[in-house]
């Protein structure tokens, strides 16, 4: 076989057919480019690195690659702050490299989904530079500018137009001395929010999206797209939000999450960009409710195909939010996921445990000890992948990669973690307590380099990686996993195979069994004309027992997949599962 580096990309490469609804049977693999593979030794991943490792992805049996942002960017938020939507950042390569990547993905029968980050741009985007050049700029209204709070002097604490707390700590408003107004940034001050009320902004975004479709991409993952519509009053006013305990800020989300014109804007985008293109449009929607999700994904409304909801990944957040992690209650998780399965029975779900913003699931809800890491990673994969919806695998999840366990603030790179640390210390918190809160949830857990092999930088780079490699790469790495038929990698490969060979995995109706069971996650899938599929999984590090009567499914059926060849045994009226044992049966 030709090495991927020498693919002849000048020849016409096959562009995959895109039948409407093709994504229903698809599995998506997310690549976070700066942490995936570095081909030139500068310590940061790049496009050539992805091309070099595409076979790892293709052989896993996935259908789609979702690429986190590779656009030109000052990298304040690792590329989610874009200064040119139609170019590649030199750190990652060139547009020609991207064309080669698209061709190489298509040649392997896969498709490419690009990240679309248009709630905000970078403050270094020419649109914003023009906008901030003065109040009479033609692009002034492309962003959200407001005067200081009446009776206050701009720049002083409390003069911000609203009390909203930024996702990345501090106020959502930045004072611009030169033009004498504040601009809105829900994320970092280098990520000013675009003003979607302005039709010129919307048309510029749609034109850019059409340009990417013409270049051969097959879909978009739309970053925080349910924040684009702000609840602007008739005179442009934006209200204060309810006070957030323990901070001097308020919660502005009622005025920018699932806002009044959100559905209208997405419907317009659909009409203007992809009405006839059969792309995959997946909306990232923090704080989305089932009710809104039904609207976003109702095919008749022509908005998007599916959303990323956040309820399940918030179940272990305590009163202090994500930094205040609590033990997960399995019954809560099951009930929540079942509610989404049933609530979107006429629509479609995205299924995920991990992405570049979430800690590693095997450390979070599995057991990353040497004894149970592999079994728990497999079982978490099984319960997710056998549900109805499109599964998303985040790089390294297929290896059972774990949280990194950083112990010093110097180890962290993520703006969210660093800003939170600084804000807490300013409020007099004990640094050790703050670090202990950050360690299990920091986004950097997802961003340590992909572990390719057991060499010093895990085969990620020949240079110095931009963020430390997890020391467990000597054990947990792709080379070892691919060699071992009992690895998490091969288990994920089989899960993907089941989705591609059994219609019931794609289309079957979901029914939760044993909702109250504290250890076992069990459900059936049913489809007219097919035997029933039963998933039964011990989600704990202790043996678990269930009564056979509680399992309405085909316990004696064909075993499609199991974590333990010599596991589950029934005695009398009961079935006992080994720690983290799961089975998928059809009968
Ligand atoms: C959601 C992205 O997933 C996250 O990484 C980013 O920081 C924010 N949106 C802002 O773009």
Coordinates of C-alpha atoms and ligand atoms in Angstrom, one line a residue:
X1 CA 0.0 0.0 0.0
X2 CA 1.2 3.5 -0.8
X3 CA 2.3 5.3 2.4
X4 CA -0.2 8.1 3.1
X5 CA 2.6 10.7 2.8
X6 CA 2.9 9.8 -0.8
X7 CA -0.7 9.7 -1.8
X8 CA -1.3 11.0 -5.3
X9 CA -3.6 13.8 -4.4
X10 CA -3.4 15.4 -7.9
X11 CA -5.6 12.7 -9.3
X12 CA -9.3 13.2 -8.9
X13 CA -10.2 11.7 -5.6
X14 CA -13.5 10.1 -4.9
X15 CA -15.9 12.4 -3.1
X16 CA -18.2 10.3 -1.0
X17 CA -21.9 10.3 -1.9
X18 CA -24.0 12.1 0.5
X19 CA -27.4 10.6 0.6
X20 CA -29.9 12.5 2.9
X21 CA -29.6 11.1 6.4
X22 CA -26.3 9.3 5.7
X23 CA -25.1 10.3 9.2
X24 CA -27.7 8.1 10.9
X25 CA -25.4 5.1 10.6
X26 CA -22.1 7.0 11.0
X27 CA -19.5 7.1 13.7
X28 CA -17.6 10.4 14.1
X29 CA -14.0 10.7 15.3
X30 CA -12.9 14.0 16.7
X31 CA -9.3 15.2 16.0
X32 CA -7.9 18.0 18.2
X33 CA -5.1 19.0 15.8
X34 CA -2.7 20.6 18.2
X35 CA -2.5 17.4 20.2
X36 CA -2.9 14.7 17.6
X37 CA 0.4 14.3 15.7
X38 CA 3.3 16.7 15.0
X39 CA 5.1 16.0 11.7
X40 CA 7.7 18.8 11.8
X41 CA 9.1 18.7 15.4
X42 CA 7.8 22.0 16.6
X43 CA 5.9 20.4 19.4
X44 CA 2.5 21.2 18.1
X45 CA 0.3 18.8 16.0
X46 CA -0.3 19.7 12.4
X47 CA -2.2 18.7 9.2
X48 CA 0.6 16.5 7.8
X49 CA 0.6 14.7 11.2
X50 CA -3.1 13.9 10.7
X51 CA -2.5 12.7 7.2
X52 CA 0.3 10.4 8.5
X53 CA -2.1 8.8 11.0
X54 CA -5.3 8.6 9.0
X55 CA -5.1 4.9 8.7
X56 CA -5.4 4.6 12.5
X57 CA -8.7 6.4 12.2
X58 CA -9.9 4.6 9.1
X59 CA -9.1 1.2 10.5
X60 CA -11.1 2.0 13.6
X61 CA -14.1 1.9 11.2
X62 CA -15.3 5.4 11.7
X63 CA -17.1 7.3 8.9
X64 CA -16.4 11.0 9.7
X65 CA -13.5 13.0 10.9
X66 CA -14.4 16.2 12.9
X67 CA -11.5 18.6 12.9
X68 CA -11.3 21.1 15.7
X69 CA -10.3 24.6 14.4
X70 CA -7.2 24.8 12.1
X71 CA -8.0 28.3 11.0
X72 CA -5.7 31.3 11.4
X73 CA -5.8 32.3 15.0
X74 CA -3.8 33.9 17.8
X75 CA -4.5 30.7 19.7
X76 CA -5.8 32.5 22.8
X77 CA -8.3 29.6 23.1
X78 CA -6.4 27.1 21.0
X79 CA -8.0 28.1 17.7
X80 CA -11.5 28.8 18.9
X81 CA -10.6 32.4 18.4
X82 CA -10.4 32.8 14.6
X83 CA -8.7 35.7 12.8
X84 CA -9.2 34.4 9.3
X85 CA -12.0 32.0 8.6
X86 CA -10.7 31.1 5.1
X87 CA -7.1 30.3 5.8
X88 CA -5.1 27.7 7.8
X89 CA -2.9 28.8 10.6
X90 CA 0.8 28.4 9.7
X91 CA 1.2 26.4 12.9
X92 CA -0.9 23.6 11.3
X93 CA 0.2 24.0 7.7
X94 CA -1.4 25.5 4.6
X95 CA -4.6 25.4 2.6
X96 CA -2.9 23.0 0.2
X97 CA -2.2 20.7 3.1
X98 CA -5.9 20.9 4.1
X99 CA -6.9 20.0 0.5
X100 CA -4.6 17.0 0.7
X101 CA -6.1 16.0 4.0
X102 CA -9.7 16.3 2.5
X103 CA -8.6 14.2 -0.4
X104 CA -6.9 11.6 1.8
X105 CA -10.0 11.4 4.0
X106 CA -12.3 10.9 1.0
X107 CA -10.0 8.4 -0.5
X108 CA -10.5 6.3 2.6
X109 CA -14.3 6.5 2.2
X110 CA -14.6 8.9 5.1
X111 CA -16.0 12.4 5.3
X112 CA -14.8 15.6 6.9
X113 CA -16.7 17.9 9.3
X114 CA -15.1 21.3 10.1
X115 CA -15.6 23.3 13.3
X116 CA -17.6 26.4 12.7
X117 CA -16.9 29.1 15.3
X118 CA -19.1 32.0 14.6
X119 CA -20.6 33.1 17.9
X120 CA -17.4 35.1 18.1
X121 CA -14.3 35.8 16.2
X122 CA -10.8 36.7 17.4
X123 CA -10.2 40.3 18.4
X124 CA -7.4 40.1 15.7
X125 CA -9.9 39.4 12.9
X126 CA -10.0 42.3 10.4
X127 CA -13.7 42.6 11.0
X128 CA -13.2 43.4 14.7
X129 CA -10.2 45.6 14.1
X130 CA -12.3 47.7 11.7
X131 CA -15.2 47.6 14.2
X132 CA -13.1 48.8 17.1
X133 CA -11.5 51.6 15.0
X134 CA -14.2 54.0 16.0
X135 CA -17.9 54.4 16.5
X136 CA -18.4 55.5 12.9
X137 CA -16.8 52.3 11.5
X138 CA -19.0 50.6 8.9
X139 CA -18.4 47.4 10.9
X140 CA -19.1 48.9 14.3
X141 CA -22.4 47.1 14.5
X142 CA -20.8 43.7 13.5
X143 CA -20.0 43.2 17.2
X144 CA -21.9 44.0 20.4
X145 CA -20.9 47.4 21.7
X146 CA -22.5 49.2 24.6
X147 CA -21.9 52.3 26.7
X148 CA -21.0 52.1 30.4
X149 CA -23.9 51.5 32.8
X150 CA -25.7 54.9 33.4
X151 CA -24.1 56.9 36.2
X152 CA -20.8 55.1 35.9
X153 CA -17.5 55.9 34.3
X154 CA -16.2 53.4 31.7
X155 CA -13.5 51.1 32.8
X156 CA -14.3 51.3 36.5
X157 CA -15.5 48.1 38.3
X158 CA -19.3 48.0 38.1
X159 CA -19.5 50.2 35.0
X160 CA -20.0 47.1 32.8
X161 CA -23.2 47.3 30.8
X162 CA -24.5 44.1 32.4
X163 CA -23.4 41.9 35.3
X164 CA -22.8 38.8 33.2
X165 CA -20.0 36.4 34.2
X166 CA -17.8 35.2 31.4
X167 CA -17.4 31.4 30.7
X168 CA -13.7 32.1 31.2
X169 CA -14.1 34.1 34.5
X170 CA -14.4 37.9 35.0
X171 CA -16.9 40.1 33.2
X172 CA -18.2 39.5 29.7
X173 CA -17.5 43.1 28.9
X174 CA -14.2 44.6 27.9
X175 CA -13.7 48.4 28.0
X176 CA -12.3 50.0 24.9
X177 CA -10.8 53.3 26.0
X178 CA -10.2 54.5 22.5
X179 CA -13.8 54.3 21.3
X180 CA -15.3 54.8 24.7
X181 CA -17.6 51.7 24.8
X182 CA -17.5 48.2 26.0
X183 CA -17.7 45.1 23.7
X184 CA -19.3 41.8 24.6
X185 CA -17.2 38.6 24.9
X186 CA -19.0 35.6 26.4
X187 CA -15.6 33.8 26.4
X188 CA -12.2 35.4 26.5
X189 CA -11.6 39.1 25.9
X190 CA -9.9 38.0 22.7
X191 CA -13.2 36.4 21.5
X192 CA -15.6 39.3 20.8
X193 CA -19.2 38.2 20.1
X194 CA -20.4 38.8 16.6
X195 CA -23.7 40.7 16.3
X196 CA -26.1 38.2 14.6
X197 CA -28.8 40.9 14.6
X198 CA -26.9 42.4 11.7
X199 CA -27.8 40.8 8.4
X200 CA -24.4 41.6 6.9
X201 CA -22.7 39.5 9.6
X202 CA -25.0 36.6 8.8
X203 CA -24.4 36.9 5.0
X204 CA -20.6 37.0 5.6
X205 CA -20.8 33.8 7.7
X206 CA -23.0 32.0 5.1
X207 CA -20.7 33.0 2.2
X208 CA -17.7 31.6 4.2
X209 CA -19.6 28.4 4.8
X210 CA -20.4 28.0 1.1
X211 CA -16.8 28.5 0.3
X212 CA -15.9 25.6 2.6
X213 CA -18.5 23.3 1.1
X214 CA -17.1 24.1 -2.4
X215 CA -13.7 23.1 -1.1
X216 CA -15.1 19.6 -0.3
X217 CA -16.0 19.5 3.4
X218 CA -19.0 17.4 4.3
X219 CA -20.4 19.2 7.3
X220 CA -20.0 21.6 10.3
X221 CA -19.8 21.2 14.0
X222 CA -21.3 24.5 15.1
X223 CA -19.5 25.9 18.2
X224 CA -21.9 27.3 20.9
X225 CA -24.4 28.0 18.1
X226 CA -27.2 28.4 20.6
X227 CA -25.6 31.5 22.1
X228 CA -25.8 33.6 18.9
X229 CA -29.1 35.3 19.5
X230 CA -29.0 37.8 22.4
X231 CA -32.2 39.0 24.0
X232 CA -31.8 42.6 22.9
X233 CA -34.5 45.0 24.0
X234 CA -36.1 47.5 21.6
X235 CA -33.5 50.2 22.4
X236 CA -30.6 47.7 22.4
X237 CA -30.8 47.1 26.1
X238 CA -29.5 43.9 27.7
X239 CA -30.6 43.0 31.2
X240 CA -28.7 42.0 34.3
X241 CA -28.9 38.3 35.3
X242 CA -29.6 36.7 38.7
X243 CA -26.6 37.0 41.1
X244 CA -24.1 34.2 41.0
X245 CA -23.3 33.2 44.6
X246 CA -19.7 33.6 45.5
X247 CA -18.9 36.0 42.7
X248 CA -19.6 39.7 42.0
X249 CA -21.3 38.7 38.7
X250 CA -24.7 37.5 37.5
X251 CA -25.8 34.7 35.3
X252 CA -26.5 36.2 31.9
X253 CA -27.5 32.9 30.2
X254 CA -31.2 33.6 30.2
X255 CA -30.4 36.4 27.8
X256 CA -28.1 34.7 25.4
X257 CA -28.8 30.9 25.6
X258 CA -31.4 29.6 23.1
X259 CA -32.2 33.2 22.5
X260 CA -35.3 34.6 20.8
X261 CA -34.0 34.5 17.2
X262 CA -31.8 31.4 17.5
X263 CA -34.1 29.1 15.5
X264 CA -34.8 31.8 12.9
X265 CA -31.0 32.2 12.3
X266 CA -30.3 28.5 12.0
X267 CA -33.2 28.1 9.6
X268 CA -31.9 30.9 7.5
X269 CA -28.4 29.4 7.6
X270 CA -29.9 26.1 6.4
X271 CA -31.7 27.8 3.6
X272 CA -28.7 29.9 2.5
X273 CA -26.0 27.4 2.8
X274 CA -26.9 23.7 2.9
X275 CA -30.5 23.2 1.9
X276 CA -29.5 20.8 -0.9
X277 CA -26.1 19.7 0.3
X278 CA -27.0 16.7 2.6
X279 CA -24.2 17.7 5.0
X280 CA -23.9 16.8 8.6
X281 CA -24.9 19.8 10.7
X282 CA -24.3 19.3 14.4
X283 CA -24.9 22.1 16.8
X284 CA -23.0 22.4 20.1
X285 CA -25.7 23.7 22.5
X286 CA -24.8 24.2 26.1
X287 CA -27.8 24.5 28.4
X288 CA -30.1 23.2 25.7
X289 CA -33.3 21.6 26.9
X290 CA -35.0 18.6 25.3
X291 CA -37.8 21.0 24.2
X292 CA -35.4 23.2 22.3
X293 CA -33.4 20.2 21.0
X294 CA -36.6 18.8 19.4
X295 CA -37.1 22.1 17.6
X296 CA -33.4 22.4 16.5
X297 CA -33.5 18.8 15.1
X298 CA -37.0 18.5 13.7
X299 CA -36.3 17.8 10.0
X300 CA -39.4 19.7 9.0
X301 CA -38.0 22.9 10.5
X302 CA -34.7 22.7 8.5
X303 CA -32.2 23.8 11.1
X304 CA -29.6 21.2 12.1
X305 CA -29.4 17.4 12.1
X306 CA -28.5 16.9 15.8
X307 CA -27.2 18.7 18.8
X308 CA -24.7 18.2 21.5
X309 CA -26.6 18.4 24.8
X310 CA -24.8 19.0 28.1
X311 CA -27.2 17.6 30.7
X312 CA -25.5 14.3 31.2
X313 CA -22.0 15.8 31.5
X314 CA -23.3 18.2 34.1
X315 CA -24.7 15.5 36.4
X316 CA -21.6 15.4 38.6
X317 CA -21.3 19.2 38.9
X318 CA -21.9 20.5 42.4
X319 CA -23.3 23.8 43.6
X320 CA -19.9 25.4 42.6
X321 CA -20.4 24.3 39.0
X322 CA -17.9 22.3 37.0
X323 CA -15.0 23.0 39.4
X324 CA -17.0 21.4 42.2
X325 CA -17.1 17.8 41.1
X326 CA -19.4 15.3 42.9
X327 CA -19.7 11.6 42.6
X328 CA -22.0 10.5 39.8
X329 CA -25.2 8.8 40.6
X330 CA -25.7 6.0 38.1
X331 CA -29.5 6.1 38.3
X332 CA -29.4 9.8 37.5
X333 CA -27.2 9.2 34.5
X334 CA -29.4 6.4 33.2
X335 CA -32.6 8.4 33.7
X336 CA -31.1 11.4 31.9
X337 CA -29.8 9.5 28.9
X338 CA -33.1 7.6 28.7
X339 CA -35.0 10.9 28.7
X340 CA -33.0 12.0 25.7
X341 CA -33.3 8.7 24.0
X342 CA -37.1 8.7 24.4
X343 CA -37.5 12.5 24.0
X344 CA -35.8 12.5 20.6
X345 CA -37.3 9.2 19.5
X346 CA -38.7 11.0 16.5
X347 CA -35.5 13.0 16.0
X348 CA -31.8 12.2 16.5
X349 CA -29.2 12.3 19.3
X350 CA -25.5 12.9 19.4
X351 CA -23.8 10.4 21.8
X352 CA -20.7 11.4 23.6
X353 CA -18.6 11.0 26.7
X354 CA -15.6 12.9 25.6
X355 CA -14.4 15.9 23.6
X356 CA -11.7 18.5 23.9
X357 CA -13.6 20.2 26.7
X358 CA -14.4 17.2 28.9
X359 CA -12.1 15.3 31.2
X360 CA -11.3 11.7 30.2
X361 CA -14.4 9.5 30.8
X362 CA -12.4 6.5 32.0
X363 CA -11.1 8.6 34.9
X364 CA -14.3 10.5 35.4
X365 CA -16.9 7.7 35.4
X366 CA -14.9 4.6 34.9
X367 CA -12.0 3.2 36.9
X368 CA -8.5 4.2 35.6
X369 CA -6.6 1.9 38.0
X370 CA -4.4 -0.7 36.2
X371 CA -6.9 -3.4 37.2
X372 CA -10.0 -1.9 35.6
X373 CA -8.9 0.8 33.1
X374 CA -9.4 -1.5 30.1
X375 CA -12.7 -3.1 31.2
X376 CA -14.2 0.2 32.3
X377 CA -13.2 2.0 29.1
X378 CA -14.8 -0.9 27.1
X379 CA -18.0 -0.9 29.1
X380 CA -18.4 2.9 28.9
X381 CA -17.9 2.6 25.2
X382 CA -20.5 -0.2 25.0
X383 CA -23.3 1.5 26.8
X384 CA -22.8 4.7 24.7
X385 CA -22.4 3.1 21.3
X386 CA -25.4 0.8 21.6
X387 CA -27.8 3.7 22.1
X388 CA -29.7 5.4 19.3
X389 CA -27.9 8.3 17.8
X390 CA -24.6 9.2 16.2
X391 CA -21.6 8.3 18.5
X392 CA -18.6 10.7 18.7
X393 CA -15.2 9.3 19.7
X394 CA -12.6 11.8 20.9
X395 CA -9.0 11.1 20.0
X396 CA -7.4 8.7 22.6
X397 CA -10.8 7.5 23.9
X398 CA -10.3 4.4 21.7
X399 CA -7.1 3.8 23.7
X400 CA -8.7 4.3 27.1
X401 CA -6.6 7.4 27.7
X402 CA -6.9 8.8 31.2
X403 CA -6.7 12.2 32.9
X404 CA -3.2 13.4 33.3
X405 CA -3.0 14.3 37.0
X406 CA -1.2 17.6 36.7
X407 CA -0.1 18.9 40.2
X408 CA 1.2 22.3 39.4
X409 CA -0.5 25.3 37.8
X410 CA 2.6 25.6 35.6
X411 CA 1.6 22.4 33.9
X412 CA -1.7 23.8 32.6
X413 CA -2.2 25.6 29.3
X414 CA -6.0 26.0 29.1
X415 CA -7.3 29.6 29.4
X416 CA -10.4 28.4 31.2
X417 CA -8.4 26.7 34.0
X418 CA -5.7 29.4 34.2
X419 CA -8.3 32.2 34.5
X420 CA -10.3 30.3 37.1
X421 CA -7.2 29.8 39.1
X422 CA -6.3 33.5 39.0
X423 CA -9.9 34.6 39.8
X424 CA -10.1 32.2 42.8
X425 CA -6.8 33.4 44.2
X426 CA -7.9 37.0 43.9
X427 CA -10.8 36.0 46.0
X428 CA -8.5 34.7 48.6
X429 CA -8.9 30.9 47.9
X430 CA -6.2 28.5 49.0
X431 CA -4.1 27.6 45.9
X432 CA -4.0 23.9 46.9
X433 CA -7.8 23.8 47.1
X434 CA -8.2 25.4 43.7
X435 CA -5.7 23.1 42.1
X436 CA -7.5 20.1 43.6
X437 CA -10.7 21.4 42.0
X438 CA -9.1 21.9 38.6
X439 CA -7.2 18.6 38.3
X440 CA -10.2 16.2 37.7
X441 CA -12.1 18.5 35.3
X442 CA -9.6 20.7 33.5
X443 CA -10.0 20.7 29.7
X444 CA -6.2 20.0 29.5
X445 CA -7.0 16.4 30.5
X446 CA -8.4 16.0 27.0
X447 CA -5.6 17.9 25.4
X448 CA -2.4 16.1 26.4
X449 CA -0.8 14.6 23.3
X450 CA -2.2 11.6 21.6
X451 CA -0.3 8.5 22.8
X452 CA 1.0 6.7 19.8
X453 CA 3.8 4.7 21.3
X454 CA 6.0 4.3 24.4
X455 CA 8.8 6.6 23.3
X456 CA 9.6 9.6 25.4
X457 CA 7.1 12.0 23.7
X458 CA 4.7 9.1 23.0
X459 CA 5.5 9.3 19.3
X460 CA 3.6 12.6 19.2
X461 CA 6.6 14.8 18.4
X462 CA 10.3 14.7 18.0
X463 CA 10.5 18.0 19.7
X464 CA 9.2 19.3 23.0
X465 CA 5.4 18.9 23.2
X466 CA 3.4 22.1 23.9
X467 CA 1.8 20.4 26.9
X468 CA 3.2 17.5 28.8
X469 CA 2.6 13.9 27.7
X470 CA 0.7 11.7 30.2
X471 CA 3.4 9.5 31.8
X472 CA 1.2 6.5 31.4
X473 CA 1.9 6.5 27.6
X474 CA 4.5 3.7 28.3
X475 CA 1.5 1.4 28.9
X476 CA -1.4 3.2 27.2
X477 CA -0.6 3.8 23.6
X478 CA -1.9 3.1 20.1
X479 CA 0.9 0.7 19.1
X480 CA 0.3 -1.5 22.1
X481 CA -3.5 -1.3 21.7
X482 CA -3.4 -2.2 18.0
X483 CA -1.3 -5.3 18.7
X484 CA -3.5 -6.6 21.5
X485 CA -6.8 -8.1 20.4
X486 CA -8.2 -7.6 23.9
X487 CA -7.6 -3.8 23.8
X488 CA -10.0 -0.9 24.1
X489 CA -9.1 0.0 20.5
X490 CA -10.3 -3.4 19.1
X491 CA -13.4 -3.2 21.3
X492 CA -14.3 0.2 19.8
X493 CA -13.6 -1.3 16.3
X494 CA -16.1 -4.0 17.0
X495 CA -18.7 -1.5 18.4
X496 CA -18.4 0.4 15.1
X497 CA -18.7 -2.8 13.1
X498 CA -22.0 -3.6 15.0
X499 CA -23.4 -0.3 14.1
X500 CA -22.6 -0.9 10.4
X501 CA -23.9 -4.4 10.3
X502 CA -27.0 -4.3 12.5
X503 CA -29.9 -1.9 11.6
X504 CA -31.2 -2.4 15.1
X505 CA -28.2 -0.5 16.5
X506 CA -29.0 2.4 14.2
X507 CA -32.8 2.5 14.2
X508 CA -34.1 0.4 17.1
X509 CA -36.2 1.9 19.9
X510 CA -34.7 2.3 23.3
X511 CA -36.1 1.1 26.6
X512 CA -34.3 1.4 29.9
X513 CA -34.4 -1.5 32.2
X514 CA -33.6 -1.5 36.0
X515 CA -33.7 2.3 36.3
X516 CA -33.0 2.2 40.0
X517 CA -30.1 -0.2 40.0
X518 CA -27.1 1.5 41.5
X519 CA -24.5 -0.5 39.5
X520 CA -26.0 -1.9 36.4
X521 CA -26.9 0.0 33.1
X522 CA -29.2 -2.2 31.1
X523 CA -31.5 -1.5 28.1
X524 CA -33.1 -3.0 25.1
X525 CA -33.4 -1.9 21.5
X526 CA -36.2 -3.2 19.4
X527 CA -37.0 -3.0 15.8
X528 CA -39.9 -4.6 13.8
X529 CA -38.7 -7.7 12.1
X530 CA -35.5 -8.0 14.2
X531 CA -34.7 -10.0 17.3
X532 CA -34.3 -7.8 20.4
X533 CA -30.9 -6.3 21.4
X534 CA -30.0 -6.4 25.1
X535 CA -27.2 -4.4 26.6
X536 CA -26.3 -5.2 30.2
X537 CA -23.4 -3.5 31.8
X538 CA -21.8 -3.4 35.3
X539 CA -20.7 0.2 35.7
X540 CA -18.9 -0.4 38.9
X541 CA -15.6 -1.9 40.3
X542 CA -17.6 -4.5 42.4
X543 CA -19.4 -7.6 41.1
X544 CA -23.1 -6.8 40.5
X545 CA -26.1 -9.0 40.6
X546 CA -29.4 -8.5 38.8
X547 CA -32.5 -10.6 38.9
X548 CA -33.3 -12.3 35.6
X549 CA -36.9 -11.1 35.8
X550 CA -35.6 -7.5 35.7
X551 CA -33.9 -8.2 32.3
X552 CA -36.7 -8.3 29.8
X553 CA -34.3 -9.0 27.1
X554 CA -32.8 -12.1 25.4
X555 CA -30.3 -13.3 28.0
X556 CA -29.9 -16.5 26.2
X557 CA -29.4 -14.8 22.8
X558 CA -26.4 -14.6 20.6
X559 CA -23.5 -12.7 22.3
X560 CA -22.6 -10.0 19.9
X561 CA -19.9 -8.4 22.1
X562 CA -18.6 -8.9 25.6
X563 CA -15.8 -7.5 27.7
X564 CA -15.2 -10.8 29.6
X565 CA -15.2 -14.1 27.7
X566 CA -15.5 -16.0 31.0
X567 CA -17.8 -13.5 32.7
X568 CA -21.5 -13.4 33.5
X569 CA -23.1 -16.4 34.9
X570 CA -26.7 -17.0 35.8
X571 CA -27.5 -19.0 39.0
X572 CA -31.1 -19.6 39.8
X573 CA -33.0 -16.4 39.4
X574 CA -29.9 -14.1 39.3
X575 CA -27.2 -13.1 37.0
X576 CA -23.8 -11.9 38.3
X577 CA -21.6 -9.6 36.4
X578 CA -17.8 -9.2 37.1
X579 CA -16.6 -5.6 37.8
X580 CA -17.1 -3.5 34.6
X581 CA -18.4 -6.5 32.6
X582 CA -20.8 -5.7 29.8
X583 CA -22.5 -7.8 27.2
X584 CA -24.5 -7.1 24.1
X585 CA -26.9 -9.9 23.2
X586 CA -29.3 -10.4 20.3
X587 CA -32.1 -12.9 20.6
Ligands
LIG1 C1 -16.9 25.6 22.8 C2 -15.6 24.9 22.5 O1 -15.8 23.5 22.4 C3 -14.6 25.3 23.5 O2 -13.4 24.6 23.3 C4 -14.4 26.8 23.3 O3 -13.5 27.3 24.3 C5 -15.7 27.6 23.4 N1 -16.8 27.0 22.7 C6 -15.5 29.0 22.8 O4 -15.4 28.9 21.4

